Structure formats: C-alpha cells, structure tokens
XYZ file of C-alpha atoms in Angstrom:
190
model
C 61.989 -18.392 -17.914
C 60.689 -14.874 -18.605
C 57.607 -13.866 -16.652
C 54.999 -11.661 -18.301
C 51.788 -10.281 -16.855
C 48.862 -9.042 -18.900
C 47.863 -5.700 -17.359
C 44.904 -3.389 -17.920
C 45.359 -0.789 -15.178
C 47.943 1.427 -13.487
C 47.549 -0.664 -10.331
C 48.363 -3.880 -12.211
C 51.502 -2.224 -13.641
C 52.566 -1.296 -10.111
C 51.927 -4.850 -8.863
C 54.034 -6.238 -11.730
C 56.928 -3.995 -10.707
C 56.708 -4.954 -7.029
C 56.483 -8.695 -7.666
C 59.428 -9.042 -10.027
C 57.566 -9.627 -13.292
C 59.986 -9.006 -16.165
C 57.601 -7.906 -18.914
C 54.054 -6.644 -19.088
C 51.587 -6.882 -21.932
C 49.596 -3.675 -21.661
C 46.010 -3.784 -22.903
C 42.631 -2.107 -22.547
C 39.105 -3.596 -22.600
C 39.519 -6.982 -20.889
C 35.922 -7.965 -21.647
C 36.714 -7.652 -25.354
C 39.829 -9.809 -25.060
C 42.189 -6.835 -25.017
C 42.516 -3.790 -27.241
C 45.067 -1.011 -27.656
C 45.504 0.914 -24.385
C 45.353 4.694 -24.133
C 48.415 6.858 -24.700
C 48.257 7.908 -21.055
C 48.378 4.324 -19.799
C 51.275 3.500 -22.129
C 53.211 6.512 -20.817
C 52.454 5.532 -17.216
C 53.545 1.922 -17.745
C 56.795 3.136 -19.287
C 57.561 5.911 -16.784
C 59.394 3.999 -14.033
C 62.186 1.830 -15.446
C 62.680 -1.831 -14.792
C 59.948 -3.557 -16.795
C 59.919 -4.512 -20.445
C 56.734 -3.217 -22.050
C 54.758 -4.843 -24.847
C 51.679 -2.960 -26.041
C 48.592 -4.655 -27.468
C 47.808 -3.377 -30.958
C 44.154 -4.236 -31.575
C 41.686 -1.582 -32.722
C 38.573 -3.475 -31.580
C 37.317 -6.663 -29.989
C 35.738 -9.450 -31.987
C 37.397 -11.359 -34.782
C 40.898 -10.900 -36.151
C 39.861 -10.077 -39.731
C 40.832 -6.457 -40.274
C 39.974 -3.941 -42.976
C 42.619 -1.838 -44.723
C 41.586 1.138 -42.565
C 41.991 -0.922 -39.382
C 45.455 -2.110 -40.462
C 46.427 1.515 -41.165
C 45.238 2.411 -37.651
C 47.266 -0.484 -36.212
C 50.373 0.857 -37.968
C 49.753 4.273 -36.402
C 49.292 2.658 -32.972
C 52.633 0.871 -33.406
C 54.300 4.218 -34.142
C 52.682 5.704 -31.019
C 53.793 2.748 -28.858
C 57.365 3.223 -30.101
C 57.209 6.982 -29.432
C 56.166 6.296 -25.827
C 59.022 3.843 -25.285
C 57.442 0.399 -25.718
C 59.902 -2.452 -26.172
C 57.447 -4.489 -28.191
C 53.995 -4.810 -29.665
C 51.438 -7.603 -29.678
C 48.974 -8.286 -32.494
C 47.452 -11.030 -34.619
C 45.769 -10.938 -38.013
C 43.924 -13.813 -39.689
C 42.304 -14.497 -43.047
C 38.693 -15.654 -43.515
C 40.127 -19.129 -44.284
C 41.542 -19.398 -40.747
C 45.163 -18.795 -41.700
C 47.610 -16.137 -40.559
C 47.281 -13.007 -42.706
C 50.943 -13.254 -43.567
C 51.081 -10.224 -45.874
C 49.522 -7.784 -43.412
C 51.380 -9.305 -40.466
C 54.686 -8.783 -42.286
C 53.634 -5.196 -43.078
C 53.074 -4.478 -39.370
C 56.311 -6.270 -38.409
C 58.160 -3.899 -40.750
C 56.389 -0.962 -39.089
C 57.608 -2.270 -35.709
C 61.233 -2.572 -36.840
C 63.551 -2.574 -33.845
C 60.785 -3.720 -31.475
C 59.860 -7.234 -30.402
C 56.678 -8.508 -32.070
C 54.422 -11.066 -30.431
C 51.727 -12.761 -32.504
C 48.963 -13.144 -29.916
C 46.395 -15.858 -29.274
C 44.668 -15.255 -32.600
C 47.178 -17.991 -33.425
C 44.969 -20.437 -31.487
C 42.071 -19.675 -33.848
C 43.932 -20.875 -36.938
C 42.873 -24.076 -38.682
C 46.361 -25.643 -38.538
C 48.860 -24.670 -35.834
C 51.879 -26.103 -37.686
C 51.099 -24.139 -40.849
C 50.339 -21.042 -38.770
C 53.716 -21.316 -37.028
C 55.486 -21.277 -40.395
C 53.417 -18.281 -41.547
C 54.265 -16.316 -38.384
C 57.967 -17.186 -38.739
C 57.969 -16.016 -42.374
C 56.227 -12.774 -41.358
C 59.148 -12.024 -39.026
C 57.580 -12.100 -35.552
C 59.704 -12.568 -32.427
C 57.345 -14.869 -30.522
C 53.959 -16.558 -30.506
C 51.642 -16.343 -27.506
C 49.596 -19.526 -27.527
C 47.696 -22.019 -25.441
C 48.391 -24.731 -28.005
C 44.997 -24.212 -29.612
C 43.166 -25.009 -26.377
C 41.300 -22.914 -23.842
C 44.261 -22.848 -21.433
C 47.961 -23.550 -21.756
C 47.698 -26.472 -19.322
C 45.110 -28.121 -21.568
C 47.318 -27.540 -24.609
C 50.636 -28.621 -23.114
C 51.137 -31.444 -25.624
C 50.561 -29.085 -28.547
C 52.854 -26.501 -26.934
C 55.619 -29.104 -26.761
C 55.086 -29.957 -30.434
C 55.210 -26.262 -31.386
C 58.482 -25.759 -29.498
C 60.010 -28.710 -31.369
C 58.705 -27.468 -34.719
C 59.912 -23.909 -34.013
C 63.445 -25.269 -33.526
C 64.660 -21.985 -32.051
C 63.450 -19.882 -35.011
C 60.774 -18.202 -32.889
C 59.924 -18.162 -29.192
C 56.804 -20.069 -28.126
C 55.251 -18.439 -25.061
C 52.525 -20.242 -23.113
C 49.522 -18.044 -22.429
C 46.083 -18.376 -20.825
C 45.709 -19.780 -17.364
C 49.419 -19.699 -16.561
C 50.022 -19.308 -12.829
C 52.665 -20.166 -10.207
C 51.286 -23.674 -9.717
C 51.614 -24.726 -13.390
C 54.429 -22.406 -14.522
C 57.240 -24.906 -13.962
C 55.381 -27.670 -15.825
C 54.731 -25.322 -18.754
C 58.323 -24.085 -18.748
C 59.473 -27.673 -19.152
C 57.342 -27.975 -22.308
C-alpha cells in the first residue's frame, strides 16, 4: 500500500518526510478544495529527496468545467511542475453533462508525458462512475483518486471495491477523503 498525504505547507511536507509517507500531493488553497501551488512551494517540496511529488494542477476553485484559456494555463502549470522535478500531476476536467472531459484530459495527459497522472476527486462528481472510469482509462491517466462517489472513502467502500474490479489492473484506484490510520487497512483490502 502506497501512502500519500495531501499537503498545503512547507511544514506539512516536512511532517510527511519524517513520518514515512511515500508520496505527497502538493496543493494550495485548501478552502477552495486545492489549487496549483506556487513555484516556490513546489521547489521546496522537491528539494530534499525521498518523497514522490504529485502537484495539483487546478487554476481555480469551484467547478471542474474549464475554458480553453484555463486548459492552456493548466498545460503551462504541468510544464512548470516537470521543470521543478515533480513526479506526477493531479487534475480533473468534466463536461457540463457530468462526464469526464475526455478530449481535454487526454490533451493534458500528453502534456504530462513521462509523469504519473492522477485524475482527482472531480471523478466523484460524474453522473456514472463506471462510465467515468472508462473515460479516464481511455484518456491515459495513471490513477483515479476517489471516495467512490461518496463524501468519504469509508462511506464509499462498496463502490471503491466495484471500481477496483472494473478497473481490472488497467488503472490504479486510490481511496481518498477521510483516509486515516484507523480505516487504512480496511480500505486497502477493498
């Protein structure tokens, strides 16, 4: 089981290193659900070795329906994350119909070539998780961060199990939201 910690500060990055976390998801603006962190924070998180680094690529809070200009900015943020040594990026794009924006997702996956790509919890906002899984697989992502369409991963454990079965090893399903030491083993068994 790989452990990942969502971090917003230098202090949280340091805690992740000291406690043996294997990967961090680096974000800014926790009250907005996470946005792209500053270049300085990315450089800091990357400076000492030992942690895998995934950088949130999200130009603003709110919905996951992005304009062409916002997608162009996301592509530039992916290039910056790569330049500063990120191992991966995290993003999620939807359509007004509640589906994965497969075309734009694939465009950003191509921009991130050579890096891991996590489709974040925008996945949980889709109208059909099974269809969304197939769309994310076709777009070329490495993993999906999901709570099984529920508020927390513990609440969505049945849906997480179903997603793992449906994924059949084609993409990693990573439980997110409310994961902690007391429920981690149960979720890992899903």
